[in-house]
PDB file of C-alpha atoms and ligand atoms in Angstrom:
ATOM      1  CA  UNK A   1     171.679  36.034  97.800  1.00  0.00           C
ATOM      2  CA  UNK A   2     168.329  35.062  98.348  1.00  0.00           C
ATOM      3  CA  UNK A   3     165.512  33.048  96.569  1.00  0.00           C
ATOM      4  CA  UNK A   4     164.496  29.240  96.849  1.00  0.00           C
ATOM      5  CA  UNK A   5     168.055  27.795  96.059  1.00  0.00           C
ATOM      6  CA  UNK A   6     169.740  29.687  98.878  1.00  0.00           C
ATOM      7  CA  UNK A   7     170.395  27.215 101.837  1.00  0.00           C
ATOM      8  CA  UNK A   8     168.436  27.837 105.301  1.00  0.00           C
ATOM      9  CA  UNK A   9     171.365  26.647 107.197  1.00  0.00           C
ATOM     10  CA  UNK A  10     175.095  25.556 106.383  1.00  0.00           C
ATOM     11  CA  UNK A  11     177.836  24.247 108.848  1.00  0.00           C
ATOM     12  CA  UNK A  12     181.589  24.438 107.330  1.00  0.00           C
ATOM     13  CA  UNK A  13     183.942  22.173 109.147  1.00  0.00           C
ATOM     14  CA  UNK A  14     182.232  22.192 112.610  1.00  0.00           C
ATOM     15  CA  UNK A  15     183.604  20.990 115.588  1.00  0.00           C
ATOM     16  CA  UNK A  16     181.868  21.391 119.203  1.00  0.00           C
ATOM     17  CA  UNK A  17     183.806  19.876 122.235  1.00  0.00           C
ATOM     18  CA  UNK A  18     182.942  20.075 126.129  1.00  0.00           C
ATOM     19  CA  UNK A  19     185.464  20.350 128.575  1.00  0.00           C
ATOM     20  CA  UNK A  20     189.317  20.637 128.353  1.00  0.00           C
ATOM     21  CA  UNK A  21     192.393  18.669 128.879  1.00  0.00           C
ATOM     22  CA  UNK A  22     192.001  14.993 129.773  1.00  0.00           C
ATOM     23  CA  UNK A  23     188.224  15.372 130.201  1.00  0.00           C
ATOM     24  CA  UNK A  24     187.569  16.901 126.805  1.00  0.00           C
ATOM     25  CA  UNK A  25     184.246  15.467 125.042  1.00  0.00           C
ATOM     26  CA  UNK A  26     184.399  15.893 121.082  1.00  0.00           C
ATOM     27  CA  UNK A  27     180.491  15.774 120.637  1.00  0.00           C
ATOM     28  CA  UNK A  28     180.651  16.851 116.812  1.00  0.00           C
ATOM     29  CA  UNK A  29     183.743  16.645 114.708  1.00  0.00           C
ATOM     30  CA  UNK A  30     184.472  18.240 111.377  1.00  0.00           C
ATOM     31  CA  UNK A  31     181.197  18.431 109.931  1.00  0.00           C
ATOM     32  CA  UNK A  32     180.153  20.091 106.719  1.00  0.00           C
ATOM     33  CA  UNK A  33     176.375  19.933 105.970  1.00  0.00           C
ATOM     34  CA  UNK A  34     173.777  22.154 104.383  1.00  0.00           C
ATOM     35  CA  UNK A  35     169.921  22.447 104.690  1.00  0.00           C
ATOM     36  CA  UNK A  36     168.382  23.640 101.430  1.00  0.00           C
ATOM     37  CA  UNK A  37     165.170  25.782 101.814  1.00  0.00           C
ATOM     38  CA  UNK A  38     162.018  22.938 102.135  1.00  0.00           C
ATOM     39  CA  UNK A  39     164.186  20.083 102.546  1.00  0.00           C
ATOM     40  CA  UNK A  40     163.463  17.203 104.786  1.00  0.00           C
ATOM     41  CA  UNK A  41     166.277  15.595 106.525  1.00  0.00           C
ATOM     42  CA  UNK A  42     166.542  12.799 109.153  1.00  0.00           C
ATOM     43  CA  UNK A  43     169.679  12.369 111.356  1.00  0.00           C
ATOM     44  CA  UNK A  44     170.044   8.969 112.598  1.00  0.00           C
ATOM     45  CA  UNK A  45     172.859   7.502 114.589  1.00  0.00           C
ATOM     46  CA  UNK A  46     173.335   5.746 118.111  1.00  0.00           C
ATOM     47  CA  UNK A  47     173.064   7.548 121.299  1.00  0.00           C
ATOM     48  CA  UNK A  48     175.783   9.800 121.949  1.00  0.00           C
ATOM     49  CA  UNK A  49     176.802  10.068 118.397  1.00  0.00           C
ATOM     50  CA  UNK A  50     176.330  13.979 118.475  1.00  0.00           C
ATOM     51  CA  UNK A  51     172.839  14.361 117.000  1.00  0.00           C
ATOM     52  CA  UNK A  52     171.665  16.709 119.953  1.00  0.00           C
ATOM     53  CA  UNK A  53     174.790  18.622 119.529  1.00  0.00           C
ATOM     54  CA  UNK A  54     174.511  19.058 115.826  1.00  0.00           C
ATOM     55  CA  UNK A  55     170.791  20.207 116.044  1.00  0.00           C
ATOM     56  CA  UNK A  56     171.187  22.836 118.531  1.00  0.00           C
ATOM     57  CA  UNK A  57     174.381  24.310 116.327  1.00  0.00           C
ATOM     58  CA  UNK A  58     171.720  24.375 113.500  1.00  0.00           C
ATOM     59  CA  UNK A  59     169.232  25.973 115.005  1.00  0.00           C
ATOM     60  CA  UNK A  60     171.778  28.588 116.604  1.00  0.00           C
ATOM     61  CA  UNK A  61     170.951  27.604 120.003  1.00  0.00           C
ATOM     62  CA  UNK A  62     174.848  26.580 120.821  1.00  0.00           C
ATOM     63  CA  UNK A  63     178.197  27.919 118.967  1.00  0.00           C
ATOM     64  CA  UNK A  64     180.772  25.633 117.547  1.00  0.00           C
ATOM     65  CA  UNK A  65     184.089  25.414 119.110  1.00  0.00           C
ATOM     66  CA  UNK A  66     185.282  25.198 115.649  1.00  0.00           C
ATOM     67  CA  UNK A  67     184.143  25.900 112.088  1.00  0.00           C
ATOM     68  CA  UNK A  68     181.138  28.268 111.397  1.00  0.00           C
ATOM     69  CA  UNK A  69     177.303  28.134 111.129  1.00  0.00           C
ATOM     70  CA  UNK A  70     175.499  30.507 108.556  1.00  0.00           C
ATOM     71  CA  UNK A  71     171.805  30.939 107.798  1.00  0.00           C
ATOM     72  CA  UNK A  72     172.024  32.359 104.174  1.00  0.00           C
ATOM     73  CA  UNK A  73     168.222  32.469 103.671  1.00  0.00           C
ATOM     74  CA  UNK A  74     167.171  34.064 107.384  1.00  0.00           C
ATOM     75  CA  UNK A  75     169.087  37.128 107.166  1.00  0.00           C
ATOM     76  CA  UNK A  76     171.454  36.418 110.070  1.00  0.00           C
ATOM     77  CA  UNK A  77     172.055  34.079 112.979  1.00  0.00           C
ATOM     78  CA  UNK A  78     168.630  33.170 114.672  1.00  0.00           C
ATOM     79  CA  UNK A  79     167.985  34.835 117.768  1.00  0.00           C
ATOM     80  CA  UNK A  80     165.484  34.069 120.786  1.00  0.00           C
ATOM     81  CA  UNK A  81     164.112  37.507 120.345  1.00  0.00           C
ATOM     82  CA  UNK A  82     163.205  37.150 116.541  1.00  0.00           C
ATOM     83  CA  UNK A  83     160.303  34.532 116.489  1.00  0.00           C
ATOM     84  CA  UNK A  84     159.781  32.784 113.216  1.00  0.00           C
ATOM     85  CA  UNK A  85     163.156  31.970 112.065  1.00  0.00           C
ATOM     86  CA  UNK A  86     163.888  28.613 113.716  1.00  0.00           C
ATOM     87  CA  UNK A  87     161.207  26.442 115.578  1.00  0.00           C
ATOM     88  CA  UNK A  88     162.904  23.999 117.792  1.00  0.00           C
ATOM     89  CA  UNK A  89     161.093  20.500 119.339  1.00  0.00           C
ATOM     90  CA  UNK A  90     163.521  19.774 122.254  1.00  0.00           C
ATOM     91  CA  UNK A  91     164.381  16.090 122.941  1.00  0.00           C
ATOM     92  CA  UNK A  92     162.234  14.838 126.114  1.00  0.00           C
ATOM     93  CA  UNK A  93     159.390  16.721 127.537  1.00  0.00           C
ATOM     94  CA  UNK A  94     159.584  20.510 127.261  1.00  0.00           C
ATOM     95  CA  UNK A  95     156.416  22.187 127.861  1.00  0.00           C
ATOM     96  CA  UNK A  96     156.636  24.623 130.907  1.00  0.00           C
ATOM     97  CA  UNK A  97     154.261  22.581 133.402  1.00  0.00           C
ATOM     98  CA  UNK A  98     152.199  25.306 135.036  1.00  0.00           C
ATOM     99  CA  UNK A  99     151.042  26.957 131.601  1.00  0.00           C
ATOM    100  CA  UNK A 100     148.475  25.519 129.823  1.00  0.00           C
ATOM    101  CA  UNK A 101     148.769  24.011 125.864  1.00  0.00           C
ATOM    102  CA  UNK A 102     147.889  27.640 124.605  1.00  0.00           C
ATOM    103  CA  UNK A 103     149.983  29.754 126.862  1.00  0.00           C
ATOM    104  CA  UNK A 104     152.955  27.377 126.149  1.00  0.00           C
ATOM    105  CA  UNK A 105     152.405  27.969 122.291  1.00  0.00           C
ATOM    106  CA  UNK A 106     152.068  31.597 122.819  1.00  0.00           C
ATOM    107  CA  UNK A 107     155.273  31.676 124.834  1.00  0.00           C
ATOM    108  CA  UNK A 108     157.890  32.148 122.233  1.00  0.00           C
ATOM    109  CA  UNK A 109     155.954  35.019 120.934  1.00  0.00           C
ATOM    110  CA  UNK A 110     155.514  36.787 124.195  1.00  0.00           C
ATOM    111  CA  UNK A 111     159.187  36.537 124.921  1.00  0.00           C
ATOM    112  CA  UNK A 112     159.771  38.109 121.688  1.00  0.00           C
ATOM    113  CA  UNK A 113     157.613  41.169 122.352  1.00  0.00           C
ATOM    114  CA  UNK A 114     154.210  40.309 120.799  1.00  0.00           C
ATOM    115  CA  UNK A 115     151.151  41.511 122.756  1.00  0.00           C
ATOM    116  CA  UNK A 116     149.473  38.881 124.702  1.00  0.00           C
ATOM    117  CA  UNK A 117     146.261  39.044 122.701  1.00  0.00           C
ATOM    118  CA  UNK A 118     147.915  38.587 119.327  1.00  0.00           C
ATOM    119  CA  UNK A 119     150.236  35.853 120.693  1.00  0.00           C
ATOM    120  CA  UNK A 120     147.274  33.935 122.189  1.00  0.00           C
ATOM    121  CA  UNK A 121     145.309  34.125 118.865  1.00  0.00           C
ATOM    122  CA  UNK A 122     148.480  32.817 117.116  1.00  0.00           C
ATOM    123  CA  UNK A 123     148.730  29.893 119.503  1.00  0.00           C
ATOM    124  CA  UNK A 124     145.447  28.947 119.240  1.00  0.00           C
ATOM    125  CA  UNK A 125     145.352  29.295 115.349  1.00  0.00           C
ATOM    126  CA  UNK A 126     148.609  26.710 115.514  1.00  0.00           C
ATOM    127  CA  UNK A 127     146.965  24.507 117.643  1.00  0.00           C
ATOM    128  CA  UNK A 128     143.855  24.189 115.656  1.00  0.00           C
ATOM    129  CA  UNK A 129     145.917  23.723 112.701  1.00  0.00           C
ATOM    130  CA  UNK A 130     147.437  20.444 114.238  1.00  0.00           C
ATOM    131  CA  UNK A 131     143.773  19.368 115.525  1.00  0.00           C
ATOM    132  CA  UNK A 132     144.365  20.258 119.152  1.00  0.00           C
ATOM    133  CA  UNK A 133     142.036  22.876 119.676  1.00  0.00           C
ATOM    134  CA  UNK A 134     140.177  20.927 121.976  1.00  0.00           C
ATOM    135  CA  UNK A 135     143.103  20.447 124.363  1.00  0.00           C
ATOM    136  CA  UNK A 136     144.056  24.403 124.309  1.00  0.00           C
ATOM    137  CA  UNK A 137     143.301  24.820 127.863  1.00  0.00           C
ATOM    138  CA  UNK A 138     144.887  21.873 129.480  1.00  0.00           C
ATOM    139  CA  UNK A 139     147.855  21.463 131.260  1.00  0.00           C
ATOM    140  CA  UNK A 140     150.718  19.662 129.924  1.00  0.00           C
ATOM    141  CA  UNK A 141     149.983  16.956 132.834  1.00  0.00           C
ATOM    142  CA  UNK A 142     146.785  16.445 131.479  1.00  0.00           C
ATOM    143  CA  UNK A 143     147.878  15.600 128.228  1.00  0.00           C
ATOM    144  CA  UNK A 144     149.065  12.455 126.554  1.00  0.00           C
ATOM    145  CA  UNK A 145     152.500  12.190 125.537  1.00  0.00           C
ATOM    146  CA  UNK A 146     151.573  12.339 121.684  1.00  0.00           C
ATOM    147  CA  UNK A 147     149.389  15.367 122.362  1.00  0.00           C
ATOM    148  CA  UNK A 148     152.056  16.862 124.499  1.00  0.00           C
ATOM    149  CA  UNK A 149     154.528  16.563 121.587  1.00  0.00           C
ATOM    150  CA  UNK A 150     152.212  17.450 119.178  1.00  0.00           C
ATOM    151  CA  UNK A 151     151.914  20.951 121.309  1.00  0.00           C
ATOM    152  CA  UNK A 152     155.626  21.266 121.364  1.00  0.00           C
ATOM    153  CA  UNK A 153     155.210  21.089 117.597  1.00  0.00           C
ATOM    154  CA  UNK A 154     152.655  23.839 117.509  1.00  0.00           C
ATOM    155  CA  UNK A 155     155.049  26.018 119.503  1.00  0.00           C
ATOM    156  CA  UNK A 156     157.886  25.609 117.118  1.00  0.00           C
ATOM    157  CA  UNK A 157     155.450  26.159 114.187  1.00  0.00           C
ATOM    158  CA  UNK A 158     153.521  29.457 115.816  1.00  0.00           C
ATOM    159  CA  UNK A 159     156.237  31.912 114.718  1.00  0.00           C
ATOM    160  CA  UNK A 160     155.880  30.955 110.880  1.00  0.00           C
ATOM    161  CA  UNK A 161     159.849  29.231 110.688  1.00  0.00           C
ATOM    162  CA  UNK A 162     161.701  28.727 107.859  1.00  0.00           C
ATOM    163  CA  UNK A 163     163.693  25.984 109.678  1.00  0.00           C
ATOM    164  CA  UNK A 164     162.267  23.458 112.090  1.00  0.00           C
ATOM    165  CA  UNK A 165     164.488  21.257 114.176  1.00  0.00           C
ATOM    166  CA  UNK A 166     163.362  18.209 115.856  1.00  0.00           C
ATOM    167  CA  UNK A 167     165.327  16.504 118.132  1.00  0.00           C
ATOM    168  CA  UNK A 168     164.041  13.023 118.985  1.00  0.00           C
ATOM    169  CA  UNK A 169     160.352  14.253 119.030  1.00  0.00           C
ATOM    170  CA  UNK A 170     158.907  10.627 119.091  1.00  0.00           C
ATOM    171  CA  UNK A 171     161.663   9.054 121.655  1.00  0.00           C
ATOM    172  CA  UNK A 172     158.843   8.405 124.307  1.00  0.00           C
ATOM    173  CA  UNK A 173     155.974   7.501 122.113  1.00  0.00           C
ATOM    174  CA  UNK A 174     154.215   4.423 121.074  1.00  0.00           C
ATOM    175  CA  UNK A 175     154.077   3.995 117.157  1.00  0.00           C
ATOM    176  CA  UNK A 176     150.556   5.142 117.193  1.00  0.00           C
ATOM    177  CA  UNK A 177     151.672   8.559 119.105  1.00  0.00           C
ATOM    178  CA  UNK A 178     154.888   8.684 117.026  1.00  0.00           C
ATOM    179  CA  UNK A 179     153.136   8.718 113.756  1.00  0.00           C
ATOM    180  CA  UNK A 180     150.582  11.244 114.773  1.00  0.00           C
ATOM    181  CA  UNK A 181     153.704  13.470 115.824  1.00  0.00           C
ATOM    182  CA  UNK A 182     155.650  12.983 112.771  1.00  0.00           C
ATOM    183  CA  UNK A 183     152.473  13.745 110.655  1.00  0.00           C
ATOM    184  CA  UNK A 184     152.073  16.829 112.997  1.00  0.00           C
ATOM    185  CA  UNK A 185     155.826  17.901 111.917  1.00  0.00           C
ATOM    186  CA  UNK A 186     155.495  17.262 108.622  1.00  0.00           C
ATOM    187  CA  UNK A 187     152.326  19.613 108.068  1.00  0.00           C
ATOM    188  CA  UNK A 188     153.745  21.951 110.339  1.00  0.00           C
ATOM    189  CA  UNK A 189     156.888  22.469 107.889  1.00  0.00           C
ATOM    190  CA  UNK A 190     154.890  22.526 104.799  1.00  0.00           C
ATOM    191  CA  UNK A 191     152.101  25.217 106.342  1.00  0.00           C
ATOM    192  CA  UNK A 192     155.123  27.161 107.302  1.00  0.00           C
ATOM    193  CA  UNK A 193     157.066  26.381 104.019  1.00  0.00           C
ATOM    194  CA  UNK A 194     159.679  25.387 106.573  1.00  0.00           C
ATOM    195  CA  UNK A 195     162.767  23.117 106.195  1.00  0.00           C
ATOM    196  CA  UNK A 196     162.695  20.151 108.683  1.00  0.00           C
ATOM    197  CA  UNK A 197     165.684  18.625 110.328  1.00  0.00           C
ATOM    198  CA  UNK A 198     164.407  15.626 112.522  1.00  0.00           C
ATOM    199  CA  UNK A 199     166.765  13.291 114.534  1.00  0.00           C
ATOM    200  CA  UNK A 200     165.500   9.849 115.655  1.00  0.00           C
ATOM    201  CA  UNK A 201     166.295   6.035 116.588  1.00  0.00           C
ATOM    202  CA  UNK A 202     163.035   4.903 115.068  1.00  0.00           C
ATOM    203  CA  UNK A 203     163.273   3.136 111.846  1.00  0.00           C
ATOM    204  CA  UNK A 204     159.732   4.114 110.750  1.00  0.00           C
ATOM    205  CA  UNK A 205     160.076   7.796 111.360  1.00  0.00           C
ATOM    206  CA  UNK A 206     163.543   7.287 109.415  1.00  0.00           C
ATOM    207  CA  UNK A 207     162.088   5.613 106.265  1.00  0.00           C
ATOM    208  CA  UNK A 208     159.686   8.541 105.919  1.00  0.00           C
ATOM    209  CA  UNK A 209     162.668  10.895 104.990  1.00  0.00           C
ATOM    210  CA  UNK A 210     164.288  10.779 101.756  1.00  0.00           C
ATOM    211  CA  UNK A 211     167.449  12.766 102.892  1.00  0.00           C
ATOM    212  CA  UNK A 212     169.313  11.094 105.630  1.00  0.00           C
ATOM    213  CA  UNK A 213     172.355  11.730 107.852  1.00  0.00           C
ATOM    214  CA  UNK A 214     174.263   9.074 109.403  1.00  0.00           C
ATOM    215  CA  UNK A 215     176.224  10.074 112.277  1.00  0.00           C
ATOM    216  CA  UNK A 216     178.747   7.865 114.426  1.00  0.00           C
ATOM    217  CA  UNK A 217     181.288   9.435 117.038  1.00  0.00           C
ATOM    218  CA  UNK A 218     180.534  13.135 116.192  1.00  0.00           C
ATOM    219  CA  UNK A 219     180.729  12.801 112.465  1.00  0.00           C
ATOM    220  CA  UNK A 220     178.152  12.346 109.536  1.00  0.00           C
ATOM    221  CA  UNK A 221     179.416   9.134 108.261  1.00  0.00           C
ATOM    222  CA  UNK A 222     176.928   8.947 105.486  1.00  0.00           C
ATOM    223  CA  UNK A 223     174.399  11.377 104.096  1.00  0.00           C
ATOM    224  CA  UNK A 224     172.129  10.817 101.035  1.00  0.00           C
TER     225      UNK A 224
HETATM  226  P1  LIG B 301     172.965  12.126 120.879  1.00  0.00           P
HETATM  227  O1  LIG B 301     172.021  13.091 120.672  1.00  0.00           O
HETATM  228  O2  LIG B 301     173.404  11.547 119.605  1.00  0.00           O
HETATM  229  O3  LIG B 301     172.477  11.060 121.804  1.00  0.00           O
HETATM  230  P2  LIG B 301     174.543  14.254 121.956  1.00  0.00           P
HETATM  231  O4  LIG B 301     174.934  15.419 120.694  1.00  0.00           O
HETATM  232  O5  LIG B 301     173.799  14.553 123.214  1.00  0.00           O
HETATM  233  O6  LIG B 301     174.572  13.057 121.271  1.00  0.00           O
HETATM  234  O7  LIG B 301     176.157  13.952 122.957  1.00  0.00           O
HETATM  235  C1  LIG B 301     177.510  13.552 121.836  1.00  0.00           C
HETATM  236  C2  LIG B 301     178.526  13.402 123.015  1.00  0.00           C
HETATM  237  O8  LIG B 301     178.414  14.924 123.652  1.00  0.00           O
HETATM  238  C3  LIG B 301     178.139  12.445 124.278  1.00  0.00           C
HETATM  239  O9  LIG B 301     179.479  11.966 124.539  1.00  0.00           O
HETATM  240  C4  LIG B 301     177.856  13.465 125.356  1.00  0.00           C
HETATM  241  O10 LIG B 301     177.971  12.719 126.514  1.00  0.00           O
HETATM  242  C5  LIG B 301     178.148  14.779 124.948  1.00  0.00           C
HETATM  243  N1  LIG B 301     177.766  15.717 125.493  1.00  0.00           N
HETATM  244  C6  LIG B 301     176.647  16.324 124.885  1.00  0.00           C
HETATM  245  N2  LIG B 301     176.385  17.287 125.345  1.00  0.00           N
HETATM  246  C7  LIG B 301     177.231  17.533 126.630  1.00  0.00           C
HETATM  247  C8  LIG B 301     177.508  18.705 127.961  1.00  0.00           C
HETATM  248  N3  LIG B 301     176.644  20.088 127.793  1.00  0.00           N
HETATM  249  N4  LIG B 301     178.535  18.502 128.012  1.00  0.00           N
HETATM  250  C9  LIG B 301     179.481  17.378 128.327  1.00  0.00           C
HETATM  251  N5  LIG B 301     179.368  16.552 127.402  1.00  0.00           N
HETATM  252  C10 LIG B 301     178.339  16.561 126.766  1.00  0.00           C
HETATM  253 MG1  LIG B 302     170.203  13.529 121.481  1.00  0.00          MG
END
């Protein structure tokens, strides 16, 4: 099954627990959800409601304890060794401090075996597309919070993904910087033709999405 109607990711009755016995934590419980090609989904809910755990499952970074996650439009499960399938913007600071912005963006391609000069050319193009050409040679510590997160967006975009997952990408930013990161994400998803799943606490970010999943206690309590 292929084509634009094919979902990029489907989770069926998924649970993810951590630990065991009396110490067990049920982070995600009986979640069924689907992200269609090109969708724009925001995931909201209080801290500890399971947003990060669910996003990691959808990105293929983690496996469910129960249930299944599949990627029908991607031709198989994502793998760190196949760039371009899923781009991830992690919660919090995630740039490698010793690498400059361009080297950070090139890293996923290099890890996937793409030669250094091709990876760097793609990284510079991704940075340029997000208006970050001027900071390409700066280290993360020399960037503002908003710039650093936009570099992280460029890193998610660089492999031309079909799915971009961003976990509270504006968490530590003021409203102006948050708006610029959100715009960068939307622009990256549109440029790549990718579906976008973003978790957030920020009502201004949430309001800019049409499709919304509300999480509570590890469940999607409401979707619409
Ligand atoms: P959110 O992103 O909405 O804040 P999380 O998915 O991070 O929620 O966490 C959901 C629950 O799972 C929380 O109770 C959290 O403490 C727990 N949890 C998440 N990751 C782990 C882990 N690696 N080990 C143990 N507990 C975890
Ligand atoms: Mg989280």
